[in-house]
Short mmCIF file of C-alpha atoms in Angstrom, two decimals:
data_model
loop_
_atom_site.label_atom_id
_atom_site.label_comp_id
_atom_site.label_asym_id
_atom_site.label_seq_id
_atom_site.Cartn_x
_atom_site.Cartn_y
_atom_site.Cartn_z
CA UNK A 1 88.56 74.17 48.94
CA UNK A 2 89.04 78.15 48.33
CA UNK A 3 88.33 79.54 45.11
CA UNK A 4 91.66 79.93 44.21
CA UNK A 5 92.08 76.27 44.37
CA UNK A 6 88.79 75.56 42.43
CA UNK A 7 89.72 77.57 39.15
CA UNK A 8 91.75 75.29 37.57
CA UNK A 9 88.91 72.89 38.20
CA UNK A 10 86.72 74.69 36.81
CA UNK A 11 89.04 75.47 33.36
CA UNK A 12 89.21 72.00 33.29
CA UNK A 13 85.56 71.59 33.35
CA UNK A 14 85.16 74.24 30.45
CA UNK A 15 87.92 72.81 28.60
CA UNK A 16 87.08 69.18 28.81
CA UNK A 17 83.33 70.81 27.81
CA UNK A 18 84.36 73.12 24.47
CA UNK A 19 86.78 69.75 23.45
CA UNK A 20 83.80 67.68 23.47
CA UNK A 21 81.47 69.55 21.56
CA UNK A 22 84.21 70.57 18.99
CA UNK A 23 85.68 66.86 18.83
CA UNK A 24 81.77 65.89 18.10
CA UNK A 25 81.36 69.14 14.96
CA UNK A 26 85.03 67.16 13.45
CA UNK A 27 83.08 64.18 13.50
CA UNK A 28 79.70 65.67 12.23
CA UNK A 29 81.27 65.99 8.90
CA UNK A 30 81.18 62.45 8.17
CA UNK A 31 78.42 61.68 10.08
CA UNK A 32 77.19 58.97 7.56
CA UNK A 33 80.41 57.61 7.36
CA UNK A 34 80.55 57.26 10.80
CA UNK A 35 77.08 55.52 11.25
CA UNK A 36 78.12 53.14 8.28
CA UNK A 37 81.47 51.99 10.14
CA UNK A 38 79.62 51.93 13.80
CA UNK A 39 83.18 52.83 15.78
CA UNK A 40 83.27 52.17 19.77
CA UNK A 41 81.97 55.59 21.26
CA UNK A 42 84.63 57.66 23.28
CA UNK A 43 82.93 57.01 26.55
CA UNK A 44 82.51 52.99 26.39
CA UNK A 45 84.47 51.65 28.76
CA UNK A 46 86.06 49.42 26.34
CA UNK A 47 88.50 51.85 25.28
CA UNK A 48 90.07 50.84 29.29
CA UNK A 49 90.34 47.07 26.93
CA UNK A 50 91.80 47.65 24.31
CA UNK A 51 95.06 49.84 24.74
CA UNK A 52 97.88 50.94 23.06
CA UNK A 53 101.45 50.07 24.39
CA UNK A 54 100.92 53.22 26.66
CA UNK A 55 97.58 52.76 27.94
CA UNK A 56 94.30 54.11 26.85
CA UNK A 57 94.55 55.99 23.24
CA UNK A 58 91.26 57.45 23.26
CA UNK A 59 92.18 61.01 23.89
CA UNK A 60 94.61 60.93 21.05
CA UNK A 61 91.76 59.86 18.87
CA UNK A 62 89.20 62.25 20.06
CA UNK A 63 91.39 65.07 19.70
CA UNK A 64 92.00 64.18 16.26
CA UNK A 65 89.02 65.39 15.31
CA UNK A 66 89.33 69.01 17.34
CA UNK A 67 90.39 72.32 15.22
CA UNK A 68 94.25 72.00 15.54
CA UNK A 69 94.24 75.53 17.33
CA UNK A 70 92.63 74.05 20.04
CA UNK A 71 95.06 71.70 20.86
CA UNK A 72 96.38 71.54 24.43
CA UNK A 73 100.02 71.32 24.97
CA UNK A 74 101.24 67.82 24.26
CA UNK A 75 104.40 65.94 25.03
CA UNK A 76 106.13 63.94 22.42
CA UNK A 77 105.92 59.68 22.78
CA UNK A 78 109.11 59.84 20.37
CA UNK A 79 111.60 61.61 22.54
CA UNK A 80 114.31 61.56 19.71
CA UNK A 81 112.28 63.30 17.02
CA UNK A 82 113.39 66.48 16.93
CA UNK A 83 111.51 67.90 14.52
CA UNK A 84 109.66 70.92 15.68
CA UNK A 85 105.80 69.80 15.15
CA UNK A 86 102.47 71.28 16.53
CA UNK A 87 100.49 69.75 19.07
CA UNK A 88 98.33 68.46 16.75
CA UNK A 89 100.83 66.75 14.81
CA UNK A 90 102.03 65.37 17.95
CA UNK A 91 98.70 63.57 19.03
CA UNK A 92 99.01 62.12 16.03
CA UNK A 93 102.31 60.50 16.63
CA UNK A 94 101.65 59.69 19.98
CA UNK A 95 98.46 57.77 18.84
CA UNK A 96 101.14 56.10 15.87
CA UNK A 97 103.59 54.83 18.40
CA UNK A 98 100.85 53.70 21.04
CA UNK A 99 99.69 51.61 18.04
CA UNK A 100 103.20 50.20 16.51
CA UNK A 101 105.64 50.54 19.57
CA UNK A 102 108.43 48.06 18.06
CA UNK A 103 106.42 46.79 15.82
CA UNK A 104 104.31 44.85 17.87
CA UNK A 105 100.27 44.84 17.47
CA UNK A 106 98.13 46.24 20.11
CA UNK A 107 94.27 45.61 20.74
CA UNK A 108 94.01 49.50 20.68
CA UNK A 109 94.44 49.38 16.93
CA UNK A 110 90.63 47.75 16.75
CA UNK A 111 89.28 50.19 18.25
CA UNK A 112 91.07 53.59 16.54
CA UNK A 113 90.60 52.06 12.87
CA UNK A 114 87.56 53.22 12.29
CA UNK A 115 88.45 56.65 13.44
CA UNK A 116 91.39 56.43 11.05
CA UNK A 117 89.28 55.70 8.18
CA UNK A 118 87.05 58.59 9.44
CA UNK A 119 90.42 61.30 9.91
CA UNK A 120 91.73 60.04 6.66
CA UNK A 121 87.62 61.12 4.84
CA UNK A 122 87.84 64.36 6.25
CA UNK A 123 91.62 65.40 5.11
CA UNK A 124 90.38 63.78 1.45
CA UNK A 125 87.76 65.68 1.21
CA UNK A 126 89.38 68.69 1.64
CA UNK A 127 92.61 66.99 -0.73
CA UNK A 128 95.32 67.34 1.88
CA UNK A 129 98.58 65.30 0.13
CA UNK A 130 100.46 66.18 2.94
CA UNK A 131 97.86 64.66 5.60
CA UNK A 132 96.50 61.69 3.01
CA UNK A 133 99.98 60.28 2.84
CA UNK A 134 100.61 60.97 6.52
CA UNK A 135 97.76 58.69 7.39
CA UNK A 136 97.97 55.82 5.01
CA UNK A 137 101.92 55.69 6.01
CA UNK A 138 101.12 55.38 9.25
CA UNK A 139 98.36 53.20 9.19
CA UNK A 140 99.50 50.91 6.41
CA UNK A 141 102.82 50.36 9.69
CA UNK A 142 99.88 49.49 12.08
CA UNK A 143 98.13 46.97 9.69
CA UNK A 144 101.52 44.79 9.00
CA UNK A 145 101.19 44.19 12.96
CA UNK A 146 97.82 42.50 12.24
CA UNK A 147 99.41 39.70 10.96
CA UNK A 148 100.39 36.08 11.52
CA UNK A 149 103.65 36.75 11.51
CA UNK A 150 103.66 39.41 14.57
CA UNK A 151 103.64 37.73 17.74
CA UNK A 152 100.17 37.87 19.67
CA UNK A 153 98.21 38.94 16.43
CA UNK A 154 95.83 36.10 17.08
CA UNK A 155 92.73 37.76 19.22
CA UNK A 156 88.97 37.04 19.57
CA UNK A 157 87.03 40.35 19.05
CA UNK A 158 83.33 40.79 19.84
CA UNK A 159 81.26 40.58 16.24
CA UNK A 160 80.62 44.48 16.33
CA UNK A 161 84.04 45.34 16.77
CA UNK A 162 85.61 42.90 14.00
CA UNK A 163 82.88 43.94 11.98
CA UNK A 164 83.07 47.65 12.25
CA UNK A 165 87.17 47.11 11.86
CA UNK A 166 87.12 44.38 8.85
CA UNK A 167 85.04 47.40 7.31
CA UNK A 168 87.49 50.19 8.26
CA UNK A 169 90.20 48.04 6.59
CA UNK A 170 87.94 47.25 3.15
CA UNK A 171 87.25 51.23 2.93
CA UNK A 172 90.79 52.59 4.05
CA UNK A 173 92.04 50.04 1.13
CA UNK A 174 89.54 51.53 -1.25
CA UNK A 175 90.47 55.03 -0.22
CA UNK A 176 94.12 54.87 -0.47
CA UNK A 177 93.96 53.33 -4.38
CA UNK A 178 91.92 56.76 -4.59
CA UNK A 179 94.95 58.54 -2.71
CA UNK A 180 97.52 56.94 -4.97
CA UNK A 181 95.50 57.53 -8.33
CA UNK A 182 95.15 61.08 -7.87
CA UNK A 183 98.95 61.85 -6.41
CA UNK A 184 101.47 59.24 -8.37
CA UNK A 185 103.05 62.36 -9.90
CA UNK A 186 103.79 63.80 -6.77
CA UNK A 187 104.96 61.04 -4.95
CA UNK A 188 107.56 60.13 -7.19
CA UNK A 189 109.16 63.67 -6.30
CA UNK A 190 109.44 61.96 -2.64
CA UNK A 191 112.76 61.32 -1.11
CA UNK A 192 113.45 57.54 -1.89
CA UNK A 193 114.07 56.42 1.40
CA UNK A 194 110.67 57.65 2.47
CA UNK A 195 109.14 56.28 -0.65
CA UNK A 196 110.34 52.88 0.42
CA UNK A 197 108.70 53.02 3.73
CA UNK A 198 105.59 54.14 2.11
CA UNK A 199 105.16 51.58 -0.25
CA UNK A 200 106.11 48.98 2.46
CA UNK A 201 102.77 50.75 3.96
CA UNK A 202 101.02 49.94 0.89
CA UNK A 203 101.94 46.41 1.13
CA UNK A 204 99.80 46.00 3.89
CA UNK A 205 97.48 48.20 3.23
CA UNK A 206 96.28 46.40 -0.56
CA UNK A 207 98.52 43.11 -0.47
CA UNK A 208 100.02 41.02 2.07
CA UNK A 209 100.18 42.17 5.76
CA UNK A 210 102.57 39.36 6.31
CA UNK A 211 105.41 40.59 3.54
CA UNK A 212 105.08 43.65 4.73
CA UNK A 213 105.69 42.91 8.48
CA UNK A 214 109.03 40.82 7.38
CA UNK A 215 109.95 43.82 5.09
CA UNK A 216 109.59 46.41 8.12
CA UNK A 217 111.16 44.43 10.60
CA UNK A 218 114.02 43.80 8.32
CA UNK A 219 114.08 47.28 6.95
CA UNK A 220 114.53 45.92 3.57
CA UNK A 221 118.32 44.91 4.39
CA UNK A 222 118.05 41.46 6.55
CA UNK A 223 116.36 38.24 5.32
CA UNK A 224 116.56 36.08 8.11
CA UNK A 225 113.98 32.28 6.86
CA UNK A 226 114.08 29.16 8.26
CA UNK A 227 113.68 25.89 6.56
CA UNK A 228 110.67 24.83 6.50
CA UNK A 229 111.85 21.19 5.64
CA UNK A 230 115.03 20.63 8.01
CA UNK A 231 114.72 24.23 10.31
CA UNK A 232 117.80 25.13 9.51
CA UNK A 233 117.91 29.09 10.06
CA UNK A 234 119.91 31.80 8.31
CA UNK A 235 120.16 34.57 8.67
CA UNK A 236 121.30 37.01 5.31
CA UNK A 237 121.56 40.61 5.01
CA UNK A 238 121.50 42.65 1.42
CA UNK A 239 122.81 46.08 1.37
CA UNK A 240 124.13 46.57 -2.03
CA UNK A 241 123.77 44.47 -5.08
CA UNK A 242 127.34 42.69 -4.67
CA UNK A 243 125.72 41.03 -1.54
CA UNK A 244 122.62 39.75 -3.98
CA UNK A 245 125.35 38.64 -6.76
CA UNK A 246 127.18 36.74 -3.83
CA UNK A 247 124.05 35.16 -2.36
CA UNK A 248 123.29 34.31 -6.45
CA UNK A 249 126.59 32.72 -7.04
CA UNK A 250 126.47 30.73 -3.59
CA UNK A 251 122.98 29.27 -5.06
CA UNK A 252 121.13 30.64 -2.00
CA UNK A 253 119.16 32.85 -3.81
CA UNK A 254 117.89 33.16 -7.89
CA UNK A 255 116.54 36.72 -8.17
CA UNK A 256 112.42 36.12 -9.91
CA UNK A 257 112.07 37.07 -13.40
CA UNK A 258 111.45 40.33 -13.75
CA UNK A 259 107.81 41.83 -14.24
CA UNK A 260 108.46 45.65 -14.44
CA UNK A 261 106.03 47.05 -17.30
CA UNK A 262 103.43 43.67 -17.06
CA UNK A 263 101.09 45.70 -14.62
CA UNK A 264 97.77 47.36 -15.88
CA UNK A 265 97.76 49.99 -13.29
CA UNK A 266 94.79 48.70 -11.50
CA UNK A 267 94.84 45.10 -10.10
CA UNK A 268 95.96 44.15 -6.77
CA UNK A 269 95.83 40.06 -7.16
CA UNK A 270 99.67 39.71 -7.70
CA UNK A 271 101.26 41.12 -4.89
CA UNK A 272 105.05 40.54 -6.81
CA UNK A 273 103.29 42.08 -10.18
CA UNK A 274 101.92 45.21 -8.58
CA UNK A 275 104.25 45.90 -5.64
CA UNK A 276 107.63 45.42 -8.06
CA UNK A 277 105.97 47.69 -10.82
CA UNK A 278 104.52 50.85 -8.19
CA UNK A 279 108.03 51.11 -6.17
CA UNK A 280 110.18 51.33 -9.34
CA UNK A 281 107.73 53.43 -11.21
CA UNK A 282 107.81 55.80 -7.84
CA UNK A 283 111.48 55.80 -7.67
CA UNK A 284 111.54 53.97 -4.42
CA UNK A 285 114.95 53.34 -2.56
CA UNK A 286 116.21 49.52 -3.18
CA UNK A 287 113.54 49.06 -5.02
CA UNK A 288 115.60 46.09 -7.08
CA UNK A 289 115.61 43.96 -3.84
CA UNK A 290 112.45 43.19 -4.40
CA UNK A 291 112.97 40.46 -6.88
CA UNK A 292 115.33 38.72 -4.19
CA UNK A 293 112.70 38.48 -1.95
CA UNK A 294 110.57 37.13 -4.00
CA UNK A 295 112.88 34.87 -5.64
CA UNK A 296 113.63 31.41 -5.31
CA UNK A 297 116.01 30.33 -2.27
CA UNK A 298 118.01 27.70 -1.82
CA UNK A 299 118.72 25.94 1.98
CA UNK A 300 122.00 25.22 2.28
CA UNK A 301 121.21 22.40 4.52
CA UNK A 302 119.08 20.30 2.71
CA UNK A 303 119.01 21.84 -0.51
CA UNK A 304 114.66 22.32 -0.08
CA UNK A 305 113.95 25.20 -2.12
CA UNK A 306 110.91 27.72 -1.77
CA UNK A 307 110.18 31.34 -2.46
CA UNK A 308 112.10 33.33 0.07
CA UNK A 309 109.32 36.00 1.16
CA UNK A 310 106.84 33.09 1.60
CA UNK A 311 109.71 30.76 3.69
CA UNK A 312 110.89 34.14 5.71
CA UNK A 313 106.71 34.42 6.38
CA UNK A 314 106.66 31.03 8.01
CA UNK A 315 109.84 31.29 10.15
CA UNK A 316 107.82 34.27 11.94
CA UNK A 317 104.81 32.73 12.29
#
């Protein structure tokens, strides 16, 4: 080859070289962290595994961690956001939608939750909102996939990996109720709409992956449960409150008592208690429907009744 031909090469070489040593300063800064959660090193072949719904995500992980100025040139995974972002910004994205591509759970997600944990330490310590809120969001999307009620959510893991990952998800819990005590003034200055994909996020992050995974794929508008008792399926969609009256008066579904103002704050146990009580003290959009989803429904088959969220769970699973 002539030299000419050998200088991207060697860019390349320099590149790849001043990415690597600047990826491994990022994660230097929570080094103990990082030897507490034991994540799969960038070079293990394993990454090759366990892939995203594009392929291998460990460049958009690695690069994470690199100065955002240093950022190569990146194309976008979500062609119709049009939002003008960095390249940074874009990784990130790219790494979300490898991870959630219509909302279906990918092995790569075992793999990059450490690192997530590890991204979401550094942009706490420095107390980035804007970043914190980015990452649980996202993340709290990628969990609800982990769930029985996502199809092929049922995978064997070596012990290291489920260990470092079942620890990723205890600390990322712990770090978001941090996130969430420090910021509940400013989130309720959030758009709505966002707000309600948020706390869906939070659903899965500190309650029930499951609930959440129903709630996304519905986007909070169709209940679609079978009967567990006779399979009879329907299929019901809420938009505005005259659909919930209607579905009340046709005894399909009695709304649960309300429990807005009967949570301390602090306990998690109760996923109707907490989750009601934190989306209509943040002003989330349709933040009433959740007492039809938790409410008692009625099959119009057989007339077997259950709690809808827990029925819609089981039709899924």
């Amino acid at each position: 080859m002539g030299g000419k031909e050998q200088i991207p090469d060697k860019e390349a070489a320099r590149n790849a070289a001043m990415w690597k040593a600047k990826i491994e300063e990022g994660l230097q800064e929570v080094q103990e962290l990082r030897e507490r959660l034991k994540p799969v090193e960038f070079a293990s072949k394993k990454w090759e595994q366990y892939q995203g719904a594009y392929g291998d995500v460990r460049e958009d992980v690695a690069f994470l961690f690199c100065p955002e100025e240093l950022i190569p040139e990146t194309d976008k995974l979500r062609r119709l956001d049009r939002e003008e972002k960095s390249d940074y910004e874009i990784i990130f994205d790219n790494l979300c939608e490898n991870l959630t591509h219509q909302l279906s759970r990918y092995d790569a997600l075992y793999l990059a939750m450490p690192y997530l944990v590890l991204l979401l330490e550094r942009r706490r310590r420095r107390q980035d909102y804007e970043w914190e809120k980015k990452i649980i969001t996202e993340t709290g999307a990628m969990l609800s996939t982990d769930s029985s009620c996502c199809y092929g959510s049922d995978v064997r893991l070596p012990d290291e990996i489920r260990k470092s990952y079942d620890l990723s998800v205890e600390l990322f819990r712990e770090m978001t109720r941090d996130f969430l005590a420090r910021n509940m003034e400013r989130l309720k200055e959030e758009d709505p709409g966002w707000l309600q994909y948020f706390c869906t996020s939070l659903m899965a992050i500190l309650g029930d992956r499951e609930a959440a995974y129903m709630l996304f794929l519905g986007a909070w508008e169709q209940f679609p449960v079978g009967c567990p008792d006779c399979g009879a399926y329907d299929e019901m969609e809420i938009d505005g409150p005259e659909d919930g009256e209607q579905l009340r008066e046709l005894n399909r579904i009695e709304p649960a008592e309300s429990v807005i103002g009967k949570w301390d704050g602090k306990s998690y146990e109760d996923t109707y208690v907490w989750f009601s009580n934190l989306a209509h003290e943040l002003g989330a959009e349709d933040a009433w429907k959740i007492a039809y989803y938790y409410g008692t429904y009625t099959c119009p088959e057989c007339g077997s009744r259950g709690i809808l969220v827990e029925w819609m769970k089981e039709s899924e699973e």
